[in-house]
C-alpha atoms as an extended CHARMM CRD file, in Angstrom:
* protein
*
       148  EXT
         1         1  MET       CA              0.0000000000        0.0000000000        0.0000000000  PROA      1               0.0000000000
         2         2  PHE       CA              2.7970000000        2.4290000000        0.8440000000  PROA      2               0.0000000000
         3         3  LYS       CA              4.3790000000        1.9320000000       -2.6370000000  PROA      3               0.0000000000
         4         4  ARG       CA              1.1210000000        2.8450000000       -4.4190000000  PROA      4               0.0000000000
         5         5  VAL       CA              0.7120000000        6.0260000000       -2.3690000000  PROA      5               0.0000000000
         6         6  LEU       CA              4.3400000000        6.9940000000       -2.9180000000  PROA      6               0.0000000000
         7         7  ILE       CA              4.2080000000        6.2930000000       -6.6620000000  PROA      7               0.0000000000
         8         8  GLY       CA              0.8450000000        8.0520000000       -6.9270000000  PROA      8               0.0000000000
         9         9  SER       CA              2.1810000000       11.0400000000       -4.9870000000  PROA      9               0.0000000000
        10        10  PHE       CA              5.3130000000       11.1530000000       -7.1300000000  PROA      10              0.0000000000
        11        11  ALA       CA              3.2790000000       10.9970000000      -10.3580000000  PROA      11              0.0000000000
        12        12  GLY       CA              0.9970000000       13.7430000000       -9.0540000000  PROA      12              0.0000000000
        13        13  ALA       CA              3.9710000000       15.9130000000       -8.1370000000  PROA      13              0.0000000000
        14        14  VAL       CA              5.4810000000       15.4340000000      -11.6050000000  PROA      14              0.0000000000
        15        15  LEU       CA              2.1470000000       16.2650000000      -13.2300000000  PROA      15              0.0000000000
        16        16  VAL       CA              1.6120000000       19.3910000000      -11.0900000000  PROA      16              0.0000000000
        17        17  GLY       CA              5.2400000000       20.4530000000      -11.6230000000  PROA      17              0.0000000000
        18        18  GLY       CA              4.9250000000       19.9580000000      -15.3760000000  PROA      18              0.0000000000
        19        19  VAL       CA              1.6950000000       21.9830000000      -15.5390000000  PROA      19              0.0000000000
        20        20  ALA       CA              3.2100000000       24.7470000000      -13.4030000000  PROA      20              0.0000000000
        21        21  ALA       CA              6.3240000000       24.8520000000      -15.6010000000  PROA      21              0.0000000000
        22        22  GLY       CA              4.1800000000       24.9650000000      -18.7350000000  PROA      22              0.0000000000
        23        23  PHE       CA              2.0740000000       27.7870000000      -17.2790000000  PROA      23              0.0000000000
        24        24  ALA       CA              5.2120000000       29.7340000000      -16.2910000000  PROA      24              0.0000000000
        25        25  ALA       CA              6.6410000000       29.3120000000      -19.7950000000  PROA      25              0.0000000000
        26        26  ALA       CA              3.3690000000       30.4430000000      -21.3750000000  PROA      26              0.0000000000
        27        27  SER       CA              3.2470000000       33.5720000000      -19.2160000000  PROA      27              0.0000000000
        28        28  ALA       CA              6.9850000000       34.3370000000      -19.3670000000  PROA      28              0.0000000000
        29        29  PRO       CA              7.6210000000       37.7810000000      -20.8380000000  PROA      29              0.0000000000
        30        30  GLU       CA              8.6990000000       37.9510000000      -24.4630000000  PROA      30              0.0000000000
        31        31  LYS       CA             12.0950000000       39.5670000000      -24.8940000000  PROA      31              0.0000000000
        32        32  LEU       CA             12.4920000000       42.6310000000      -27.0730000000  PROA      32              0.0000000000
        33        33  SER       CA             13.3230000000       41.5150000000      -30.6150000000  PROA      33              0.0000000000
        34        34  LEU       CA             13.7850000000       42.7260000000      -34.1970000000  PROA      34              0.0000000000
        35        35  LYS       CA             12.6930000000       40.4640000000      -37.0470000000  PROA      35              0.0000000000
        36        36  ASP       CA             12.5030000000       40.6070000000      -40.8340000000  PROA      36              0.0000000000
        37        37  GLY       CA             14.7050000000       43.6970000000      -41.1550000000  PROA      37              0.0000000000
        38        38  SER       CA             15.3930000000       45.0050000000      -44.6550000000  PROA      38              0.0000000000
        39        39  ALA       CA             17.2260000000       48.0280000000      -46.0070000000  PROA      39              0.0000000000
        40        40  HSD       CA             17.0210000000       49.6290000000      -49.4290000000  PROA      40              0.0000000000
        41        41  TYR       CA             18.7140000000       52.5990000000      -51.0950000000  PROA      41              0.0000000000
        42        42  THR       CA             17.3080000000       54.4220000000      -54.1100000000  PROA      42              0.0000000000
        43        43  ALA       CA             19.5500000000       57.0050000000      -55.7800000000  PROA      43              0.0000000000
        44        44  PRO       CA             18.1440000000       60.4280000000      -56.6820000000  PROA      44              0.0000000000
        45        45  SER       CA             16.9840000000       60.7270000000      -60.2680000000  PROA      45              0.0000000000
        46        46  GLY       CA             16.0330000000       63.8880000000      -62.1480000000  PROA      46              0.0000000000
        47        47  ASN       CA             13.8350000000       66.0260000000      -59.8960000000  PROA      47              0.0000000000
        48        48  ARG       CA             13.1260000000       63.1330000000      -57.5490000000  PROA      48              0.0000000000
        49        49  ALA       CA             15.0860000000       62.8120000000      -54.2970000000  PROA      49              0.0000000000
        50        50  GLY       CA             16.6550000000       59.5020000000      -53.4120000000  PROA      50              0.0000000000
        51        51  ALA       CA             15.9350000000       57.6510000000      -50.2160000000  PROA      51              0.0000000000
        52        52  PHE       CA             17.2490000000       55.1370000000      -47.7800000000  PROA      52              0.0000000000
        53        53  THR       CA             14.5590000000       52.9640000000      -46.1540000000  PROA      53              0.0000000000
        54        54  PHE       CA             14.8920000000       50.4880000000      -43.3010000000  PROA      54              0.0000000000
        55        55  THR       CA             11.8960000000       48.4130000000      -42.1790000000  PROA      55              0.0000000000
        56        56  THR       CA             11.6840000000       45.8330000000      -39.3800000000  PROA      56              0.0000000000
        57        57  ASP       CA              9.1750000000       44.2460000000      -37.0130000000  PROA      57              0.0000000000
        58        58  VAL       CA              9.8560000000       45.0790000000      -33.3670000000  PROA      58              0.0000000000
        59        59  SER       CA              8.2360000000       42.9830000000      -30.6180000000  PROA      59              0.0000000000
        60        60  ASP       CA              8.0410000000       43.0810000000      -26.8290000000  PROA      60              0.0000000000
        61        61  ASP       CA              5.3760000000       41.9020000000      -24.3820000000  PROA      61              0.0000000000
        62        62  SER       CA              4.9920000000       45.4770000000      -23.0600000000  PROA      62              0.0000000000
        63        63  GLY       CA              4.6900000000       47.0370000000      -26.5270000000  PROA      63              0.0000000000
        64        64  VAL       CA              7.1160000000       49.1150000000      -28.5890000000  PROA      64              0.0000000000
        65        65  GLU       CA              8.1450000000       52.6330000000      -27.5990000000  PROA      65              0.0000000000
        66        66  ASN       CA             10.5120000000       53.5080000000      -30.4810000000  PROA      66              0.0000000000
        67        67  LEU       CA             13.3220000000       52.4660000000      -32.8030000000  PROA      67              0.0000000000
        68        68  ASN       CA             16.4190000000       54.5590000000      -33.4750000000  PROA      68              0.0000000000
        69        69  VAL       CA             18.3880000000       53.9060000000      -36.6710000000  PROA      69              0.0000000000
        70        70  LEU       CA             21.9150000000       54.7740000000      -37.8250000000  PROA      70              0.0000000000
        71        71  VAL       CA             23.1510000000       54.1280000000      -41.3770000000  PROA      71              0.0000000000
        72        72  TRP       CA             26.9020000000       53.9700000000      -41.9990000000  PROA      72              0.0000000000
        73        73  PRO       CA             29.4260000000       52.7120000000      -44.5900000000  PROA      73              0.0000000000
        74        74  THR       CA             31.0140000000       49.3990000000      -43.5750000000  PROA      74              0.0000000000
        75        75  ALA       CA             34.4400000000       50.5750000000      -44.8060000000  PROA      75              0.0000000000
        76        76  SER       CA             34.4150000000       53.3520000000      -42.1840000000  PROA      76              0.0000000000
        77        77  LYS       CA             34.5990000000       50.7220000000      -39.4120000000  PROA      77              0.0000000000
        78        78  LEU       CA             32.4330000000       53.1140000000      -37.3660000000  PROA      78              0.0000000000
        79        79  ASN       CA             31.3270000000       50.5560000000      -34.7210000000  PROA      79              0.0000000000
        80        80  PRO       CA             28.5250000000       52.6520000000      -33.1370000000  PROA      80              0.0000000000
        81        81  THR       CA             27.4900000000       52.1020000000      -29.5170000000  PROA      81              0.0000000000
        82        82  GLU       CA             24.0740000000       51.8820000000      -27.8730000000  PROA      82              0.0000000000
        83        83  ALA       CA             24.6360000000       55.2980000000      -26.2660000000  PROA      83              0.0000000000
        84        84  GLU       CA             25.3410000000       56.8860000000      -29.6750000000  PROA      84              0.0000000000
        85        85  LEU       CA             22.1390000000       55.4520000000      -31.1190000000  PROA      85              0.0000000000
        86        86  ARG       CA             20.0470000000       57.3270000000      -28.5560000000  PROA      86              0.0000000000
        87        87  GLU       CA             20.7780000000       60.5340000000      -30.5190000000  PROA      87              0.0000000000
        88        88  VAL       CA             20.0290000000       59.4580000000      -34.1210000000  PROA      88              0.0000000000
        89        89  ASP       CA             17.0510000000       59.2060000000      -36.4890000000  PROA      89              0.0000000000
        90        90  THR       CA             13.8580000000       57.6620000000      -35.1340000000  PROA      90              0.0000000000
        91        91  ALA       CA             11.6910000000       55.3130000000      -37.1710000000  PROA      91              0.0000000000
        92        92  THR       CA              7.9280000000       55.6040000000      -37.4520000000  PROA      92              0.0000000000
        93        93  CYS       CA              6.3540000000       52.6130000000      -35.7080000000  PROA      93              0.0000000000
        94        94  ARG       CA              2.8020000000       51.4100000000      -36.2720000000  PROA      94              0.0000000000
        95        95  SER       CA              1.2610000000       48.6910000000      -34.1020000000  PROA      95              0.0000000000
        96        96  THR       CA              0.3670000000       45.4400000000      -35.8350000000  PROA      96              0.0000000000
        97        97  SER       CA             -0.6380000000       43.7710000000      -32.5220000000  PROA      97              0.0000000000
        98        98  ASP       CA             -0.4260000000       44.4740000000      -28.7750000000  PROA      98              0.0000000000
        99        99  GLU       CA              3.1990000000       43.3010000000      -28.7670000000  PROA      99              0.0000000000
       100       100  THR       CA              4.5100000000       44.0350000000      -32.2800000000  PROA      100             0.0000000000
       101       101  SER       CA              5.0440000000       47.1510000000      -34.3750000000  PROA      101             0.0000000000
       102       102  ARG       CA              6.2380000000       47.5440000000      -37.9530000000  PROA      102             0.0000000000
       103       103  CYS       CA              8.8810000000       50.2870000000      -37.8390000000  PROA      103             0.0000000000
       104       104  THR       CA             10.1110000000       52.1790000000      -40.9030000000  PROA      104             0.0000000000
       105       105  CYS       CA             12.8290000000       54.8030000000      -41.1350000000  PROA      105             0.0000000000
       106       106  THR       CA             13.0230000000       56.7250000000      -44.4070000000  PROA      106             0.0000000000
       107       107  LEU       CA             15.7700000000       59.2770000000      -45.0030000000  PROA      107             0.0000000000
       108       108  LYS       CA             15.6520000000       61.5270000000      -48.0670000000  PROA      108             0.0000000000
       109       109  VAL       CA             18.8880000000       61.8190000000      -50.0700000000  PROA      109             0.0000000000
       110       110  THR       CA             19.5840000000       64.8010000000      -52.3330000000  PROA      110             0.0000000000
       111       111  GLU       CA             21.8120000000       64.6350000000      -55.4300000000  PROA      111             0.0000000000
       112       112  LYS       CA             24.5420000000       66.5080000000      -53.5530000000  PROA      112             0.0000000000
       113       113  GLU       CA             24.3300000000       64.0880000000      -50.5850000000  PROA      113             0.0000000000
       114       114  ALA       CA             24.3010000000       61.0660000000      -52.9150000000  PROA      114             0.0000000000
       115       115  ALA       CA             27.4760000000       62.2610000000      -54.6360000000  PROA      115             0.0000000000
       116       116  ALA       CA             29.2400000000       62.3040000000      -51.2620000000  PROA      116             0.0000000000
       117       117  LEU       CA             28.1370000000       58.7810000000      -50.2450000000  PROA      117             0.0000000000
       118       118  ASP       CA             30.8160000000       56.0850000000      -50.3020000000  PROA      118             0.0000000000
       119       119  PRO       CA             29.9390000000       53.3120000000      -52.7630000000  PROA      119             0.0000000000
       120       120  GLY       CA             29.9440000000       49.7610000000      -51.4230000000  PROA      120             0.0000000000
       121       121  ALA       CA             28.5030000000       47.9750000000      -48.4220000000  PROA      121             0.0000000000
       122       122  TRP       CA             26.5940000000       49.9010000000      -45.7610000000  PROA      122             0.0000000000
       123       123  GLN       CA             25.3040000000       48.8370000000      -42.3360000000  PROA      123             0.0000000000
       124       124  VAL       CA             22.1870000000       49.6830000000      -40.3800000000  PROA      124             0.0000000000
       125       125  SER       CA             22.4840000000       49.7720000000      -36.5950000000  PROA      125             0.0000000000
       126       126  ALA       CA             19.3000000000       49.8840000000      -34.5230000000  PROA      126             0.0000000000
       127       127  LEU       CA             18.2610000000       50.5760000000      -30.9470000000  PROA      127             0.0000000000
       128       128  ALA       CA             14.7750000000       49.3810000000      -29.9930000000  PROA      128             0.0000000000
       129       129  THR       CA             13.0760000000       50.5820000000      -26.8160000000  PROA      129             0.0000000000
       130       130  ALA       CA             10.0680000000       48.8230000000      -25.2790000000  PROA      130             0.0000000000
       131       131  LYS       CA              7.3200000000       50.5890000000      -23.3160000000  PROA      131             0.0000000000
       132       132  ASP       CA              8.6320000000       48.9900000000      -20.1030000000  PROA      132             0.0000000000
       133       133  GLY       CA             12.0580000000       50.5960000000      -20.7050000000  PROA      133             0.0000000000
       134       134  ASP       CA             13.9050000000       47.5120000000      -21.9700000000  PROA      134             0.0000000000
       135       135  THR       CA             16.3220000000       48.1910000000      -24.8220000000  PROA      135             0.0000000000
       136       136  LEU       CA             17.8730000000       46.0770000000      -27.5510000000  PROA      136             0.0000000000
       137       137  PHE       CA             20.9420000000       47.2860000000      -29.4510000000  PROA      137             0.0000000000
       138       138  VAL       CA             21.6500000000       45.5470000000      -32.7710000000  PROA      138             0.0000000000
       139       139  SER       CA             24.9510000000       46.6770000000      -34.2930000000  PROA      139             0.0000000000
       140       140  SER       CA             24.1540000000       45.1400000000      -37.6900000000  PROA      140             0.0000000000
       141       141  ALA       CA             20.3790000000       45.0010000000      -38.1750000000  PROA      141             0.0000000000
       142       142  ALA       CA             20.6800000000       45.0190000000      -41.9960000000  PROA      142             0.0000000000
       143       143  THR       CA             23.1440000000       45.6390000000      -44.8220000000  PROA      143             0.0000000000
       144       144  PHE       CA             22.7660000000       47.1010000000      -48.2970000000  PROA      144             0.0000000000
       145       145  ASP       CA             24.9580000000       48.3230000000      -51.1720000000  PROA      145             0.0000000000
       146       146  ILE       CA             25.3180000000       51.7320000000      -52.7540000000  PROA      146             0.0000000000
       147       147  LYS       CA             26.3660000000       51.4910000000      -56.3800000000  PROA      147             0.0000000000
       148       148  ARG       CA             27.6110000000       54.2460000000      -58.6630000000  PROA      148             0.0000000000
């Protein structure tokens, strides 16, 4: 009789522990993340300005506060820091759910500015901030090429 009670108690404890662990995992907060990032450069043409555009999905269980973006030529070996990204261009973020926003940063490029851009590979660094204050710094969120 003692064995049955012990085995039954052990099985019950495993079952309760497994359910509790599953519940904790289901309610665990989602970490701040960037997904599906893409960058694109269009050179100015005629009377039309050029543009650099970076788009990504930002998610956090508390919601998305903002996304700061810095674009830089890879050859410069700039290596920006999280602190530096607090003072750069901010993307426009639109909610797609309670936890996710699609963020887009578009920078206009004039003919004069385009002429001064280094051809070759460029990097996009990003700093996401959640509504609860969490931050995520991504030194290389996307890459693209500028061709002459």
